[in-house]
mmCIF file with all atom_site columns, C-alpha atoms in Angstrom:
data_model
loop_
_atom_site.group_PDB
_atom_site.id
_atom_site.type_symbol
_atom_site.label_atom_id
_atom_site.label_alt_id
_atom_site.label_comp_id
_atom_site.label_asym_id
_atom_site.label_entity_id
_atom_site.label_seq_id
_atom_site.pdbx_PDB_ins_code
_atom_site.Cartn_x
_atom_site.Cartn_y
_atom_site.Cartn_z
_atom_site.occupancy
_atom_site.B_iso_or_equiv
_atom_site.pdbx_formal_charge
_atom_site.auth_seq_id
_atom_site.auth_comp_id
_atom_site.auth_asym_id
_atom_site.auth_atom_id
_atom_site.pdbx_PDB_model_num
ATOM 1  C CA . MET Y 1 1  ? -1.998  65.230 9.278  1.00 0.00 ? 10  MET Y CA 1
ATOM 2  C CA . ILE Y 1 2  ? -3.026  67.374 12.221 1.00 0.00 ? 11  ILE Y CA 1
ATOM 3  C CA . LYS Y 1 3  ? -2.359  71.084 11.867 1.00 0.00 ? 12  LYS Y CA 1
ATOM 4  C CA . ASP Y 1 4  ? -0.850  73.091 14.716 1.00 0.00 ? 13  ASP Y CA 1
ATOM 5  C CA . SER Y 1 5  ? -3.971  75.186 15.104 1.00 0.00 ? 14  SER Y CA 1
ATOM 6  C CA . GLU Y 1 6  ? -6.164  72.076 15.370 1.00 0.00 ? 15  GLU Y CA 1
ATOM 7  C CA . ILE Y 1 7  ? -4.319  70.951 18.496 1.00 0.00 ? 16  ILE Y CA 1
ATOM 8  C CA . ILE Y 1 8  ? -4.867  74.301 20.196 1.00 0.00 ? 17  ILE Y CA 1
ATOM 9  C CA . ASP Y 1 9  ? -8.454  74.462 18.925 1.00 0.00 ? 18  ASP Y CA 1
ATOM 10 C CA . LEU Y 1 10 ? -9.173  71.048 20.458 1.00 0.00 ? 19  LEU Y CA 1
ATOM 11 C CA . GLY Y 1 11 ? -7.780  72.229 23.787 1.00 0.00 ? 20  GLY Y CA 1
ATOM 12 C CA . LYS Y 1 12 ? -9.949  75.350 23.577 1.00 0.00 ? 21  LYS Y CA 1
ATOM 13 C CA . ALA Y 1 13 ? -13.024 73.262 22.710 1.00 0.00 ? 22  ALA Y CA 1
ATOM 14 C CA . VAL Y 1 14 ? -12.586 70.916 25.684 1.00 0.00 ? 23  VAL Y CA 1
ATOM 15 C CA . PHE Y 1 15 ? -11.930 73.908 27.954 1.00 0.00 ? 24  PHE Y CA 1
ATOM 16 C CA . GLY Y 1 16 ? -14.953 75.756 26.561 1.00 0.00 ? 25  GLY Y CA 1
ATOM 17 C CA . PHE Y 1 17 ? -17.280 72.802 27.000 1.00 0.00 ? 26  PHE Y CA 1
ATOM 18 C CA . PHE Y 1 18 ? -16.410 72.195 30.647 1.00 0.00 ? 27  PHE Y CA 1
ATOM 19 C CA . PHE Y 1 19 ? -16.237 75.913 31.437 1.00 0.00 ? 28  PHE Y CA 1
ATOM 20 C CA . SER Y 1 20 ? -19.675 76.486 29.875 1.00 0.00 ? 29  SER Y CA 1
ATOM 21 C CA . MET Y 1 21 ? -21.244 73.522 31.646 1.00 0.00 ? 30  MET Y CA 1
ATOM 22 C CA . GLY Y 1 22 ? -19.745 74.590 34.981 1.00 0.00 ? 31  GLY Y CA 1
ATOM 23 C CA . THR Y 1 23 ? -20.945 78.146 34.524 1.00 0.00 ? 32  THR Y CA 1
ATOM 24 C CA . LEU Y 1 24 ? -24.409 76.913 33.582 1.00 0.00 ? 33  LEU Y CA 1
ATOM 25 C CA . CYS Y 1 25 ? -24.583 74.756 36.711 1.00 0.00 ? 34  CYS Y CA 1
ATOM 26 C CA . LEU Y 1 26 ? -23.335 77.549 38.975 1.00 0.00 ? 35  LEU Y CA 1
ATOM 27 C CA . LEU Y 1 27 ? -25.612 80.222 37.515 1.00 0.00 ? 36  LEU Y CA 1
ATOM 28 C CA . GLY Y 1 28 ? -28.551 77.814 37.549 1.00 0.00 ? 37  GLY Y CA 1
ATOM 29 C CA . ALA Y 1 29 ? -27.941 77.105 41.212 1.00 0.00 ? 38  ALA Y CA 1
ATOM 30 C CA . LEU Y 1 30 ? -27.530 80.803 42.048 1.00 0.00 ? 39  LEU Y CA 1
ATOM 31 C CA . VAL Y 1 31 ? -30.643 81.901 40.190 1.00 0.00 ? 40  VAL Y CA 1
ATOM 32 C CA . THR Y 1 32 ? -33.036 79.068 41.002 1.00 0.00 ? 41  THR Y CA 1
ATOM 33 C CA . LYS Y 1 33 ? -31.627 77.864 44.361 1.00 0.00 ? 42  LYS Y CA 1
ATOM 34 C CA . ASN Y 1 34 ? -32.391 74.392 42.976 1.00 0.00 ? 43  ASN Y CA 1
ATOM 35 C CA . ASP Y 1 35 ? -30.357 71.475 44.346 1.00 0.00 ? 44  ASP Y CA 1
ATOM 36 C CA . TRP Y 1 36 ? -30.458 69.818 40.935 1.00 0.00 ? 45  TRP Y CA 1
ATOM 37 C CA . PHE Y 1 37 ? -27.971 72.330 39.534 1.00 0.00 ? 46  PHE Y CA 1
ATOM 38 C CA . ALA Y 1 38 ? -25.646 71.769 42.471 1.00 0.00 ? 47  ALA Y CA 1
ATOM 39 C CA . GLY Y 1 39 ? -25.828 68.018 41.923 1.00 0.00 ? 48  GLY Y CA 1
ATOM 40 C CA . ALA Y 1 40 ? -25.176 68.450 38.222 1.00 0.00 ? 49  ALA Y CA 1
ATOM 41 C CA . GLY Y 1 41 ? -22.158 70.618 39.027 1.00 0.00 ? 50  GLY Y CA 1
ATOM 42 C CA . TYR Y 1 42 ? -20.848 67.965 41.386 1.00 0.00 ? 51  TYR Y CA 1
ATOM 43 C CA . LEU Y 1 43 ? -21.269 65.281 38.704 1.00 0.00 ? 52  LEU Y CA 1
ATOM 44 C CA . LEU Y 1 44 ? -19.542 67.570 36.232 1.00 0.00 ? 53  LEU Y CA 1
ATOM 45 C CA . ILE Y 1 45 ? -16.520 67.660 38.522 1.00 0.00 ? 54  ILE Y CA 1
ATOM 46 C CA . ILE Y 1 46 ? -16.629 63.871 39.022 1.00 0.00 ? 55  ILE Y CA 1
ATOM 47 C CA . PHE Y 1 47 ? -16.714 63.162 35.274 1.00 0.00 ? 56  PHE Y CA 1
ATOM 48 C CA . GLY Y 1 48 ? -14.884 66.249 34.039 1.00 0.00 ? 57  GLY Y CA 1
ATOM 49 C CA . VAL Y 1 49 ? -11.671 65.704 35.973 1.00 0.00 ? 58  VAL Y CA 1
ATOM 50 C CA . PRO Y 1 50 ? -10.916 62.304 34.386 1.00 0.00 ? 59  PRO Y CA 1
ATOM 51 C CA . VAL Y 1 51 ? -11.823 63.569 30.914 1.00 0.00 ? 60  VAL Y CA 1
ATOM 52 C CA . ASN Y 1 52 ? -9.545  66.593 31.287 1.00 0.00 ? 61  ASN Y CA 1
ATOM 53 C CA . ILE Y 1 53 ? -6.725  64.430 32.664 1.00 0.00 ? 62  ILE Y CA 1
ATOM 54 C CA . LEU Y 1 54 ? -7.071  62.050 29.723 1.00 0.00 ? 63  LEU Y CA 1
ATOM 55 C CA . CYS Y 1 55 ? -6.955  64.985 27.312 1.00 0.00 ? 64  CYS Y CA 1
ATOM 56 C CA . ILE Y 1 56 ? -3.859  66.361 29.030 1.00 0.00 ? 65  ILE Y CA 1
ATOM 57 C CA . LEU Y 1 57 ? -2.161  62.970 28.903 1.00 0.00 ? 66  LEU Y CA 1
ATOM 58 C CA . GLY Y 1 58 ? -3.165  62.614 25.257 1.00 0.00 ? 67  GLY Y CA 1
ATOM 59 C CA . PHE Y 1 59 ? -1.701  65.998 24.361 1.00 0.00 ? 68  PHE Y CA 1
ATOM 60 C CA . LEU Y 1 60 ? 1.443   65.243 26.322 1.00 0.00 ? 69  LEU Y CA 1
ATOM 61 C CA . THR Y 1 61 ? 1.889   61.850 24.665 1.00 0.00 ? 70  THR Y CA 1
ATOM 62 C CA . TYR Y 1 62 ? 1.262   63.279 21.215 1.00 0.00 ? 71  TYR Y CA 1
ATOM 63 C CA . GLY Y 1 63 ? 3.712   66.100 21.884 1.00 0.00 ? 72  GLY Y CA 1
ATOM 64 C CA . VAL Y 1 64 ? 6.426   63.698 23.042 1.00 0.00 ? 73  VAL Y CA 1
ATOM 65 C CA . ILE Y 1 65 ? 5.912   61.422 20.041 1.00 0.00 ? 74  ILE Y CA 1
ATOM 66 C CA . ASN Y 1 66 ? 5.718   64.306 17.545 1.00 0.00 ? 75  ASN Y CA 1
ATOM 67 C CA . THR Y 1 67 ? 8.283   66.727 18.895 1.00 0.00 ? 76  THR Y CA 1
ATOM 68 C CA . SER Y 1 68 ? 7.523   69.242 16.162 1.00 0.00 ? 77  SER Y CA 1
ATOM 69 C CA . ARG Y 1 69 ? 4.056   69.675 17.739 1.00 0.00 ? 78  ARG Y CA 1
ATOM 70 C CA . PHE Y 1 70 ? 5.237   69.731 21.375 1.00 0.00 ? 79  PHE Y CA 1
ATOM 71 C CA . LYS Y 1 71 ? 4.855   73.509 21.778 1.00 0.00 ? 80  LYS Y CA 1
ATOM 72 C CA . GLU Y 1 72 ? 1.249   73.459 20.544 1.00 0.00 ? 81  GLU Y CA 1
ATOM 73 C CA . CYS Y 1 73 ? 0.466   70.517 22.820 1.00 0.00 ? 82  CYS Y CA 1
ATOM 74 C CA . ILE Y 1 74 ? 1.849   72.397 25.832 1.00 0.00 ? 83  ILE Y CA 1
ATOM 75 C CA . ILE Y 1 75 ? -0.282  75.424 24.909 1.00 0.00 ? 84  ILE Y CA 1
ATOM 76 C CA . ALA Y 1 76 ? -3.368  73.181 24.731 1.00 0.00 ? 85  ALA Y CA 1
ATOM 77 C CA . ILE Y 1 77 ? -2.458  71.678 28.115 1.00 0.00 ? 86  ILE Y CA 1
ATOM 78 C CA . LEU Y 1 78 ? -2.096  75.143 29.648 1.00 0.00 ? 87  LEU Y CA 1
ATOM 79 C CA . ILE Y 1 79 ? -5.498  76.126 28.271 1.00 0.00 ? 88  ILE Y CA 1
ATOM 80 C CA . LEU Y 1 80 ? -7.040  73.033 29.864 1.00 0.00 ? 89  LEU Y CA 1
ATOM 81 C CA . THR Y 1 81 ? -5.375  73.656 33.210 1.00 0.00 ? 90  THR Y CA 1
ATOM 82 C CA . ALA Y 1 82 ? -7.051  77.064 33.379 1.00 0.00 ? 91  ALA Y CA 1
ATOM 83 C CA . ASN Y 1 83 ? -10.196 75.145 34.344 1.00 0.00 ? 92  ASN Y CA 1
ATOM 84 C CA . ILE Y 1 84 ? -8.632  74.063 37.657 1.00 0.00 ? 93  ILE Y CA 1
ATOM 85 C CA . PRO Y 1 85 ? -8.789  77.391 39.529 1.00 0.00 ? 94  PRO Y CA 1
ATOM 86 C CA . ILE Y 1 86 ? -12.129 78.213 37.918 1.00 0.00 ? 95  ILE Y CA 1
ATOM 87 C CA . ALA Y 1 87 ? -13.615 74.890 39.061 1.00 0.00 ? 96  ALA Y CA 1
ATOM 88 C CA . PHE Y 1 88 ? -12.184 75.471 42.539 1.00 0.00 ? 97  PHE Y CA 1
ATOM 89 C CA . ILE Y 1 89 ? -13.802 78.913 42.787 1.00 0.00 ? 98  ILE Y CA 1
ATOM 90 C CA . TYR Y 1 90 ? -17.113 77.581 41.431 1.00 0.00 ? 99  TYR Y CA 1
ATOM 91 C CA . THR Y 1 91 ? -17.009 74.764 43.989 1.00 0.00 ? 100 THR Y CA 1
ATOM 92 C CA . ILE Y 1 92 ? -16.390 77.171 46.878 1.00 0.00 ? 101 ILE Y CA 1
ATOM 93 C CA . VAL Y 1 93 ? -19.258 79.400 45.745 1.00 0.00 ? 102 VAL Y CA 1
ATOM 94 C CA . GLY Y 1 94 ? -21.567 76.419 45.213 1.00 0.00 ? 103 GLY Y CA 1
ATOM 95 C CA . LEU Y 1 95 ? -20.788 74.879 48.586 1.00 0.00 ? 104 LEU Y CA 1
ATOM 96 C CA . SER Y 1 96 ? -21.322 78.178 50.393 1.00 0.00 ? 105 SER Y CA 1
ATOM 97 C CA . LEU Y 1 97 ? -24.643 78.585 48.618 1.00 0.00 ? 106 LEU Y CA 1
ATOM 98 C CA . PHE Y 1 98 ? -26.024 75.214 49.762 1.00 0.00 ? 107 PHE Y CA 1
ATOM 99 C CA . ASP Y 1 99 ? -24.739 75.042 53.342 1.00 0.00 ? 108 ASP Y CA 1
#
């Protein structure tokens, strides 16, 4: 049986992974001015969006099926959606850096 805190912890872990990788790519590009970091950041967006969407859909499905866990699933979804404005800002900064 999945505990309530495990659902939120999974959402935090997925958020943390993609946030950390995005920050690493952005800081690497800012510090080194290396195109490789910009390319890696672009690939992170390409692969990260579907993974995050699948996680969101998974949490939503699990929350609908197990209504007693719906609140925790919504919290996990909200944590994951925090990556959207962060990724947008990182993209703007990255694109302005490599114009």
